[in-house]
Structures are given as structure tokens and as C-alpha cells.
PDB file of C-alpha atoms in Angstrom:
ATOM      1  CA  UNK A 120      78.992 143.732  51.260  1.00  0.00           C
ATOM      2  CA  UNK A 121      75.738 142.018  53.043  1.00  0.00           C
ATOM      3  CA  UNK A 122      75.421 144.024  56.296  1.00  0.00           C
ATOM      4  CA  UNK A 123      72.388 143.616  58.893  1.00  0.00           C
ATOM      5  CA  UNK A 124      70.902 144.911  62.464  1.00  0.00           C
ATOM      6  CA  UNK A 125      69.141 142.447  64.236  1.00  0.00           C
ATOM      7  CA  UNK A 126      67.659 143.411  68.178  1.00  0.00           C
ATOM      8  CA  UNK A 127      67.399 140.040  69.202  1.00  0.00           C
ATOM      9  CA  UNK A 128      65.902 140.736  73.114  1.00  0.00           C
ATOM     10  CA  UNK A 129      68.936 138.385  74.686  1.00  0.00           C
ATOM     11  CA  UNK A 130      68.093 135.480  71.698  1.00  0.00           C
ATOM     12  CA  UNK A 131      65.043 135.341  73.087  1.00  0.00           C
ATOM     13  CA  UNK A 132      62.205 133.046  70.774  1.00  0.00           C
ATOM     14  CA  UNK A 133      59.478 135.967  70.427  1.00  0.00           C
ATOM     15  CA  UNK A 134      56.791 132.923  69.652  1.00  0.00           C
ATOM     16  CA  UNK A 135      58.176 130.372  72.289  1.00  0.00           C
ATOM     17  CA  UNK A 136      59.745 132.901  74.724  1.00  0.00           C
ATOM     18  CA  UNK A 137      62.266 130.640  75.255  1.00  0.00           C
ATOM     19  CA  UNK A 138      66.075 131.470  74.721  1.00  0.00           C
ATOM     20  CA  UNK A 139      66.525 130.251  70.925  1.00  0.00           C
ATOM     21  CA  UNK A 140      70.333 130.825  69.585  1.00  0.00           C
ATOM     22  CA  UNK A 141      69.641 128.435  66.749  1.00  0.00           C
ATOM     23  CA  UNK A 142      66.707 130.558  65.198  1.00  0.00           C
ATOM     24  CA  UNK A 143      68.421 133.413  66.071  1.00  0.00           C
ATOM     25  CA  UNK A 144      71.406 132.127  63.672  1.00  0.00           C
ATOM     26  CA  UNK A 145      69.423 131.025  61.147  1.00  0.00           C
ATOM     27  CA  UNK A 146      67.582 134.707  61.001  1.00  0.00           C
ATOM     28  CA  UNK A 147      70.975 135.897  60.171  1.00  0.00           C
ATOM     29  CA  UNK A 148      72.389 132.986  57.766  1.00  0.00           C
ATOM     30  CA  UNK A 149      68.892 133.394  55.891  1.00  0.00           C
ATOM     31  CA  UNK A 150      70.397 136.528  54.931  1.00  0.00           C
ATOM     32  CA  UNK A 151      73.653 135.630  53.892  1.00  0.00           C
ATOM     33  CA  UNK A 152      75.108 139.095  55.757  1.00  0.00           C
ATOM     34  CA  UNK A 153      78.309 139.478  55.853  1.00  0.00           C
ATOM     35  CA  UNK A 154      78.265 141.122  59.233  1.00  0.00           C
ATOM     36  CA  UNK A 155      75.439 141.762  61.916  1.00  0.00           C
ATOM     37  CA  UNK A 156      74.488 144.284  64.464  1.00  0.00           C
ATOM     38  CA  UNK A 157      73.371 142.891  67.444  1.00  0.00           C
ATOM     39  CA  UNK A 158      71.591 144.202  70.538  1.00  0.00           C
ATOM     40  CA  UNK A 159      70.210 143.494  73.872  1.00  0.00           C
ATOM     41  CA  UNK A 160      72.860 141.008  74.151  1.00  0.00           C
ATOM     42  CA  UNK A 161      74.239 139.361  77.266  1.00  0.00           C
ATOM     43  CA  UNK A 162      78.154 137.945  78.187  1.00  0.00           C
ATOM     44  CA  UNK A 163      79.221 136.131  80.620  1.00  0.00           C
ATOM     45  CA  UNK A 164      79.387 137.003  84.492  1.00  0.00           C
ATOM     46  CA  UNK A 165      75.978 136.001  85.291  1.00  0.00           C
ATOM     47  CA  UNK A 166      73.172 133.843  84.128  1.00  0.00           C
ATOM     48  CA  UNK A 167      73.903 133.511  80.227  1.00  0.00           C
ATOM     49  CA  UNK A 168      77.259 132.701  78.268  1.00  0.00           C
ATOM     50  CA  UNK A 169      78.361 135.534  75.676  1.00  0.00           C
ATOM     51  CA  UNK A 170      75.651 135.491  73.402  1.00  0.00           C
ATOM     52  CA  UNK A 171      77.854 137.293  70.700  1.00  0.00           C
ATOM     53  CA  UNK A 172      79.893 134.171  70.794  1.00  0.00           C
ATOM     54  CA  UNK A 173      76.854 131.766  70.624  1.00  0.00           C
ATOM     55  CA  UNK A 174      75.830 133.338  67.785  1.00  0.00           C
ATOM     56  CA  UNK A 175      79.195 133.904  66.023  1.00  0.00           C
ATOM     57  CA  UNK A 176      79.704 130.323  66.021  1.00  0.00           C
ATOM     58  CA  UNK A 177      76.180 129.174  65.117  1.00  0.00           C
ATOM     59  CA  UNK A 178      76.662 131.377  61.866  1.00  0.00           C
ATOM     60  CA  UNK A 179      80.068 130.535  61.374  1.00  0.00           C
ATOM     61  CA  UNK A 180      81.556 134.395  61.800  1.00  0.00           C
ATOM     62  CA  UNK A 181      84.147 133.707  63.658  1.00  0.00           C
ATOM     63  CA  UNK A 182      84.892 137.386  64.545  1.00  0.00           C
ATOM     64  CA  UNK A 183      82.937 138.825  67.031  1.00  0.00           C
ATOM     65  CA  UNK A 184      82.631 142.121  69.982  1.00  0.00           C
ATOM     66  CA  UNK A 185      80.643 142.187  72.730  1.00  0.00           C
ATOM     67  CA  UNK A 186      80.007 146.013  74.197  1.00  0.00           C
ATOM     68  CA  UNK A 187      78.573 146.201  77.728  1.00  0.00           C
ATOM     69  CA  UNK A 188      76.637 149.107  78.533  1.00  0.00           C
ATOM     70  CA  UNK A 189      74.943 147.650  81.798  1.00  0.00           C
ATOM     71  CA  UNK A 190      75.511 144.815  83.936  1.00  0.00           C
ATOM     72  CA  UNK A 191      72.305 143.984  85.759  1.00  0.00           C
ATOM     73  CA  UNK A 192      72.702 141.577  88.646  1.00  0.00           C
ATOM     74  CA  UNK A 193      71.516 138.238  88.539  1.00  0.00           C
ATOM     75  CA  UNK A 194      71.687 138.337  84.555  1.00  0.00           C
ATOM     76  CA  UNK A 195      74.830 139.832  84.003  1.00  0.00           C
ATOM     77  CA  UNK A 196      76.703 142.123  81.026  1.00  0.00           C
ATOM     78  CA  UNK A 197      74.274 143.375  78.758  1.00  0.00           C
ATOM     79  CA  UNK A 198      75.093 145.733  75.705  1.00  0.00           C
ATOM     80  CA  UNK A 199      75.327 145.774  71.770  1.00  0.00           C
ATOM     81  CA  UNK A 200      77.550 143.129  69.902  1.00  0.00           C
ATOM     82  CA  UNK A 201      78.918 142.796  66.462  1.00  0.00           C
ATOM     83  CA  UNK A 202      79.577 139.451  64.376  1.00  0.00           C
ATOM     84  CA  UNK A 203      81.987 139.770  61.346  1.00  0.00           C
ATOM     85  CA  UNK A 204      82.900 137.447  58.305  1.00  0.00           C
ATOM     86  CA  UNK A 205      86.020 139.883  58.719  1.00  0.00           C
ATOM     87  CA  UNK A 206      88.534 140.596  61.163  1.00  0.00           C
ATOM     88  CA  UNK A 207      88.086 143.530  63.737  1.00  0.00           C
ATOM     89  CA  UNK A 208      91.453 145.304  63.943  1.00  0.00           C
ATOM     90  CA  UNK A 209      90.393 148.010  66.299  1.00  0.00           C
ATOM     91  CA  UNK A 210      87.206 147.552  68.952  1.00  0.00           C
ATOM     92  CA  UNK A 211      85.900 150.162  71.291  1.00  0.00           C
ATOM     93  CA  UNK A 212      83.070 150.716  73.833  1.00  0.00           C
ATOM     94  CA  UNK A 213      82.291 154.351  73.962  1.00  0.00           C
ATOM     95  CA  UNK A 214      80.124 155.475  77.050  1.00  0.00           C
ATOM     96  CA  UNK A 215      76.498 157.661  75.873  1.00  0.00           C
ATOM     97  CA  UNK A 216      76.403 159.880  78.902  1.00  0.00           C
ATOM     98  CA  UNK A 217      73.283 159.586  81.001  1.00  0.00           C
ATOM     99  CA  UNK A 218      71.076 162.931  80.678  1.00  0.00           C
ATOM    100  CA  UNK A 219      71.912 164.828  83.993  1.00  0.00           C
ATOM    101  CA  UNK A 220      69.527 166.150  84.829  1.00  0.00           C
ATOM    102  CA  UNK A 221      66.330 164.076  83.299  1.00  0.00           C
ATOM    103  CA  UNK A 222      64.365 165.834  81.636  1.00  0.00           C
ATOM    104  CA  UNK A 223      61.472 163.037  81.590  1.00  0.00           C
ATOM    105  CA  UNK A 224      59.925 160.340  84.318  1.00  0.00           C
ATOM    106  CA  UNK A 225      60.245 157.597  81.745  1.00  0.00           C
ATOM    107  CA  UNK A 226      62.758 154.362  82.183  1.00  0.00           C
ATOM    108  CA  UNK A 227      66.109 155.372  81.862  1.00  0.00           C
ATOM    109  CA  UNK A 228      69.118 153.022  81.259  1.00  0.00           C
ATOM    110  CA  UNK A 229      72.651 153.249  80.655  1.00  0.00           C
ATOM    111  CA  UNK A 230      73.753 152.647  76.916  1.00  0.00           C
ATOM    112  CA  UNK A 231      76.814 152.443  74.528  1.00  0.00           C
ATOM    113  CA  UNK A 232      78.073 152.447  71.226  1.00  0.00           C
ATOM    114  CA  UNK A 233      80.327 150.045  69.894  1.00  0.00           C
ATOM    115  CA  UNK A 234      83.084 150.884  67.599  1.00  0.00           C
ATOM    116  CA  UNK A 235      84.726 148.572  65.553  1.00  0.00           C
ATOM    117  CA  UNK A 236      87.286 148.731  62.365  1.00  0.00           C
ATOM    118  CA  UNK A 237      87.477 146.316  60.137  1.00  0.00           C
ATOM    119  CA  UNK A 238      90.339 144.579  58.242  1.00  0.00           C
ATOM    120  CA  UNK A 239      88.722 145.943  54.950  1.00  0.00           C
ATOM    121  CA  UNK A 240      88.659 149.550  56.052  1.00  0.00           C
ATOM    122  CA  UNK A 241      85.069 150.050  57.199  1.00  0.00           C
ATOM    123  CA  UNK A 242      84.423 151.342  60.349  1.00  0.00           C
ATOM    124  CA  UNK A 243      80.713 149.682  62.029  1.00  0.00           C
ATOM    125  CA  UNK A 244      78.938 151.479  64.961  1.00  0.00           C
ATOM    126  CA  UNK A 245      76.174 149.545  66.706  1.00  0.00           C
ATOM    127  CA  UNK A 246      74.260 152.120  68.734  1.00  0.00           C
ATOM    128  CA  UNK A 247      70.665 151.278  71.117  1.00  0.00           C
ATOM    129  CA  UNK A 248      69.067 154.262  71.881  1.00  0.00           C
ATOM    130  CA  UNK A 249      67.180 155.115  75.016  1.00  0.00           C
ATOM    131  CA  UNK A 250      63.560 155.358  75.431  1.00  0.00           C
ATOM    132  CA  UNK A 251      63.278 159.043  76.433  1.00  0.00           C
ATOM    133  CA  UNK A 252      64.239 161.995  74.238  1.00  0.00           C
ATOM    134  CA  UNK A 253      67.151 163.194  76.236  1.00  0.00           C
ATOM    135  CA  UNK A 254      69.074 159.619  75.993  1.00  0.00           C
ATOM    136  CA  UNK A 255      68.510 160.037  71.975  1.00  0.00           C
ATOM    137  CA  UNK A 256      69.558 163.174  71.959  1.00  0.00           C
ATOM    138  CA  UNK A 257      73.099 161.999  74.044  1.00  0.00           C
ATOM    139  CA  UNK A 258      73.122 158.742  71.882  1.00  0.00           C
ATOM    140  CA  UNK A 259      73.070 161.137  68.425  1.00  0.00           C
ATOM    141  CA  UNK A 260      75.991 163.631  69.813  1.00  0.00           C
ATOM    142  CA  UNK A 261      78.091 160.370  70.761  1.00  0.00           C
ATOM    143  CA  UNK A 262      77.723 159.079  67.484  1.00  0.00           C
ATOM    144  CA  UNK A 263      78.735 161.954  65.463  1.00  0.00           C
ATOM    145  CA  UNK A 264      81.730 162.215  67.113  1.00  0.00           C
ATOM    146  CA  UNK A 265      83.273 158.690  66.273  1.00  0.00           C
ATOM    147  CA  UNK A 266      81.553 158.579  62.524  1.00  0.00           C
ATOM    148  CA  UNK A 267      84.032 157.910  60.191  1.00  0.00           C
ATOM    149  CA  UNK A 268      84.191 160.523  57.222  1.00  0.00           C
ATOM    150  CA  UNK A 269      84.620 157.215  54.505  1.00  0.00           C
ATOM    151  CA  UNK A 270      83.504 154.019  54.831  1.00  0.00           C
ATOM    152  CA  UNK A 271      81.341 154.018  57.577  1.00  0.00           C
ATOM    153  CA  UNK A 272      77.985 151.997  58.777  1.00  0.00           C
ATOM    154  CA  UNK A 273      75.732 153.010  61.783  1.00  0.00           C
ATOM    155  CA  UNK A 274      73.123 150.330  62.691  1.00  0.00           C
ATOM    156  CA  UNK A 275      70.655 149.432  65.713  1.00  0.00           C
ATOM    157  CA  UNK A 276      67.532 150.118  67.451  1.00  0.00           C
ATOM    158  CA  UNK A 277      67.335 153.802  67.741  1.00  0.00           C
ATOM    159  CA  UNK A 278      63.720 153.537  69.221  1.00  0.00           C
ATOM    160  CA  UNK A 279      62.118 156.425  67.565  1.00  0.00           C
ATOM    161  CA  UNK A 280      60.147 156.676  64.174  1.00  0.00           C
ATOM    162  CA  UNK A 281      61.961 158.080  60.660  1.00  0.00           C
ATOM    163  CA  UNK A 282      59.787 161.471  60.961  1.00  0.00           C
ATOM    164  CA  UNK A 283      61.208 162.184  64.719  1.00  0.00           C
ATOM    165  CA  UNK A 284      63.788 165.248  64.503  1.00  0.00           C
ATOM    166  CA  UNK A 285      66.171 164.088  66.598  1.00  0.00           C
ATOM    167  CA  UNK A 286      67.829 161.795  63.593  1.00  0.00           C
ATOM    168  CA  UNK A 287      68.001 165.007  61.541  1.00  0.00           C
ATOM    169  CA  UNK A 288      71.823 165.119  62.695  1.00  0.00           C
ATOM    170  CA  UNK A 289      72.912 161.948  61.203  1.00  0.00           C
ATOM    171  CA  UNK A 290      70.898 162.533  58.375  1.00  0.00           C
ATOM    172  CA  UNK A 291      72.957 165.179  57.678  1.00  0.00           C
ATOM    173  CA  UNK A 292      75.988 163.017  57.941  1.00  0.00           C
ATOM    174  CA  UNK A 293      74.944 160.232  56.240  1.00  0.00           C
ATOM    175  CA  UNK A 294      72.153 157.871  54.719  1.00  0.00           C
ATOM    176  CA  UNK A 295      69.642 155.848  55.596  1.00  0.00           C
ATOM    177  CA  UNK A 296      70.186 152.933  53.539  1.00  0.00           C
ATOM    178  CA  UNK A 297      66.488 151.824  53.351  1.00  0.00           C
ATOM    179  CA  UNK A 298      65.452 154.921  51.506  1.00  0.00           C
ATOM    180  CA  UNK A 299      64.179 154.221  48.420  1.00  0.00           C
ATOM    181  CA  UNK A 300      63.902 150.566  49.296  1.00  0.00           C
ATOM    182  CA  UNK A 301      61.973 149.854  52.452  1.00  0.00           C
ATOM    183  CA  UNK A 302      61.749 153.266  54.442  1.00  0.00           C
ATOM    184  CA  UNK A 303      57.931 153.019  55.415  1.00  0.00           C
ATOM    185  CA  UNK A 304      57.944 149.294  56.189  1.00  0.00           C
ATOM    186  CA  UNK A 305      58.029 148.753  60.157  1.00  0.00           C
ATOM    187  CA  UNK A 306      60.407 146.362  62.202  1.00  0.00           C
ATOM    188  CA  UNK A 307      58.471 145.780  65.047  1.00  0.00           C
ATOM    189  CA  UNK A 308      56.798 143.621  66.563  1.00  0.00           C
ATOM    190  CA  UNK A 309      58.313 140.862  64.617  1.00  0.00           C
ATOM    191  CA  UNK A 310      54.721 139.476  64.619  1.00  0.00           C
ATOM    192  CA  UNK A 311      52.218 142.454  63.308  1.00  0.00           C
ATOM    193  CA  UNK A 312      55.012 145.154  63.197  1.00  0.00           C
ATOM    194  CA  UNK A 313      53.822 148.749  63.218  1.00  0.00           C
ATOM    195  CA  UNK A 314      56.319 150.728  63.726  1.00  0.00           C
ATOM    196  CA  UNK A 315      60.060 151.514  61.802  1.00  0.00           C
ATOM    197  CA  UNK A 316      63.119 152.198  65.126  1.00  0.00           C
ATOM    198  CA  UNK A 317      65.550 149.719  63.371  1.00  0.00           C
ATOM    199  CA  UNK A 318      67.955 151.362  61.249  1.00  0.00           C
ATOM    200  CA  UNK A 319      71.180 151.171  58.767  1.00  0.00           C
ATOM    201  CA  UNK A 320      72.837 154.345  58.299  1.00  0.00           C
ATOM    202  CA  UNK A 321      76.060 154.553  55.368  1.00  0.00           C
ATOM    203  CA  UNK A 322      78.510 157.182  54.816  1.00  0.00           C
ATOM    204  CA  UNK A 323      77.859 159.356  51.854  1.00  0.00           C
ATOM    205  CA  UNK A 324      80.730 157.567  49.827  1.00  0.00           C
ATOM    206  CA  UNK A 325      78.732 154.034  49.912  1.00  0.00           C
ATOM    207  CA  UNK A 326      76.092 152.762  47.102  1.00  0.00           C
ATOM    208  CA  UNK A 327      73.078 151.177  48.376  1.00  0.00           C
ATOM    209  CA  UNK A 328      72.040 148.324  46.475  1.00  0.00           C
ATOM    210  CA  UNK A 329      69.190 147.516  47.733  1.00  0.00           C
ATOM    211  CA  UNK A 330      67.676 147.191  51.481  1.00  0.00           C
ATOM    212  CA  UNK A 331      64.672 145.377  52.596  1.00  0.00           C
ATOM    213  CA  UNK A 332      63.104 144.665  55.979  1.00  0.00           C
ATOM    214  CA  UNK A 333      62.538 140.573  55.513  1.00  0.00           C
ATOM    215  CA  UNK A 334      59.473 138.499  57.137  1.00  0.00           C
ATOM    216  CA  UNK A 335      61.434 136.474  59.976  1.00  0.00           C
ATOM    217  CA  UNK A 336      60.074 136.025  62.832  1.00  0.00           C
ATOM    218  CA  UNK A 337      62.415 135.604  65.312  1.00  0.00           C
ATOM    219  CA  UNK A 338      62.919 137.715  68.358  1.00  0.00           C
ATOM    220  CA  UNK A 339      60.294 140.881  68.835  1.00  0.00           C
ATOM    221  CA  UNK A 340      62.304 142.981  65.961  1.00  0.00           C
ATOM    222  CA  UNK A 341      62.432 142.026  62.799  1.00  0.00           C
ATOM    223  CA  UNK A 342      65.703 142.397  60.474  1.00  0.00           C
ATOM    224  CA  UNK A 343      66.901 145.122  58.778  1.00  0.00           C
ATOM    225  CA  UNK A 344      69.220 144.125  55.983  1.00  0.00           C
ATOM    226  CA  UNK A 345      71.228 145.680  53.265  1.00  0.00           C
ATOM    227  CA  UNK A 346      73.621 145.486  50.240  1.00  0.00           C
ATOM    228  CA  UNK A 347      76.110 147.947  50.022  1.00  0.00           C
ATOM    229  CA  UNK A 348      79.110 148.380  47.752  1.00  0.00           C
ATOM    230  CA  UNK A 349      82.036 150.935  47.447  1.00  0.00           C
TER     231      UNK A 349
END
């Protein structure tokens, strides 16, 4: 199975900086996945349609889950999302509690991870981690409590480097599917990227085939892409 994570800033055209579904799709059909993280996505209820959908159809995954963590007035619902060449049986949104108290004067903001099982037995989570420590360290707990023992893929924009300790815990839990492949090659900016925070995470039971970080341009991340297989 072709699986990606794509942080597409709301479809937004990094070179253009103009709202772009069509290059957006095509960054994804270049791949050939056969499902796609997505986040800092928008739905309906304010100034955009559900971008999930835009994209879904553009691609031609007709499946698709959009999970709002925020809604920020005049733009509306804003979250992860998750496109899917197969059928979601089961979707959740699962709250990341906000730190209480901060700990940091940083930019905070709500998040969530989205849980979704698939017809084929896979479980996805699509996770975007805050900025400051404290929301990573929430984001981490959350998500080992819904990873699935078999069969299971974490992916998103954890915004923090592969040396930072506070993906230890998942490590521990499962892999990070561009070891071995691409771990030292950065996703962002899209343009001159520097730095690695886009990840794809597999339960223990999954082969990597291979994983690569490809040269799209697109929005301000670039793709993260991999191959797995049972």
C-alpha cells in the first residue's frame, strides 16, 4: 500500500499564494498513494468549501474525513483530513487536551487527531502537533492511547526535528518509516527545505518498502511518501 502526509497550508500555492486544489491533487496523484494525510485543512461553515472533498475528488479517492480541531471565524472549520482509495468503516475526532497550565508564551492552538479504520483492516491517525513543547507532549499521550497494536499508520506534521525527545514514546511503539530511506532529508520549506517535522510512523508488524521525501513543490511542506506492505 502507497500511503502519504501532505501539510498543504489550506491548498494554498506556496509559489503563487493563491488557493491551488489542482496542484495540490496532482502533488498527490504524482505519487500514486493510495491514501493521504492531510492537514491545515478547512470545511465548510465559513469562507472555503471542504477542502478534503475538493481534493478527494480532484484525485479521484472518493473516500474522505474531515477532523476539525478549530473553527476560526471568518474562515471557518479547520483540522486534519484523510483521503482513501478505501472505504472508512469507523471515523473519529479525538480532542489533544490544551496544556493547562502553559508552560511557554509561544502560540498555542487547539488540535486533534483523526482516527479512521479502514475496510482493509488498517487503522490511519493523522495527528498536527503544536508549536510549544507542552502541546507535543499532550499530542504524543493522545496518540498512544488510540494506536492500534497491528496494522497501524501515524502520519502528519509533528513540528519538531527526529533528534527531539519528545517522539521517543512512539518510537517505542512503532517506526518511522523513513529510516533507512530518507530520515535526514528535510520537508520544509517546500522551496529550500531545512528542516525534517513531517512524519510516517507504522506499527511494528508492517514492512517498509521504501520511503522518500519527493521534490514537489506545492504548498510550504513538501511530501512525505511511503510503500508499505503486510
Amino acid at each position: 500500500m502507497k500511503i502519504m502526509t501532505f501539510n498543504t497550508q489550506h491548498c494554498l500555492n506556496y509559489l503563487t499564494k493563491e488557493i491551488d486544489y489542482d496542484i495540490m491533487a496532482r502533488a498527490i496523484l504524482d505519487t500514486g498513494a493510495d491514501i493521504c494525510a492531510l492537514n491545515e485543512m478547512f470545511s465548510e461553515g465559513g469562507m472555503y468549501p471542504n477542502q478534503v472533498r475538493e481534493l478527494a475528488i480532484r484525485t479521484g479517492m472518493e473516500n474522505y474525513f474531515f477532523a476539525e480541531a478549530i473553527a476560526w471565524p471568518p474562515e471557518g472549520p479547520y483540522g486534519n483530513g484523510l483521503i482513501s482509495k478505501y472505504k472508512m468503516v469507523r471515523c473519529e475526532v479525538v480532542k489533544i487536551p490544551d496544556p493547562c497550565p502553559r508552560r511557554y508564551n509561544g502560540y498555542y492552538e487547539t488540535r486533534c487527531l483523526l482516527k479512521a479504520e479502514l475496510e482493509n483492516g488498517y487503522t490511519v491517525l493523522v495527528c498536527h502537533f503544536g508549536l510549544n513543547l507542552d502541546e507535543a507532549e499532550n499530542a504524543v499521550k493522545t496518540i498512544l492511547e488510540n494506536i492500534a497494536p497491528k496494522k497501524c499508520i501515524l502520519m502528519g506534521d509533528f513540528n519538531v526535528t527526529p533528534d527531539n525527545p519528545v517522539l521517543n514514546p512512539i518510537k517505542e511503539k512503532m517506526k518511522d518509516a523513513s529510516v533507512g530511506f530518507c530520515e535526514n532529508t528535510p520537508t520544509w520549506p517546500s522551496d529550500k527545505p531545512e528542516i525534517k517535522i513531517d512524519y510516517i510512523f507504522v506499527s511494528n508488524d508492517l514492512k517498509v518498502e521504501w520511503a522518500c521525501i519527493p521534490e514537489i513543490i506545492a504548498s510550504d511542506h513538501r511530501v512525505h511518501f511511503a510503500k508499505i506492505s503486510e
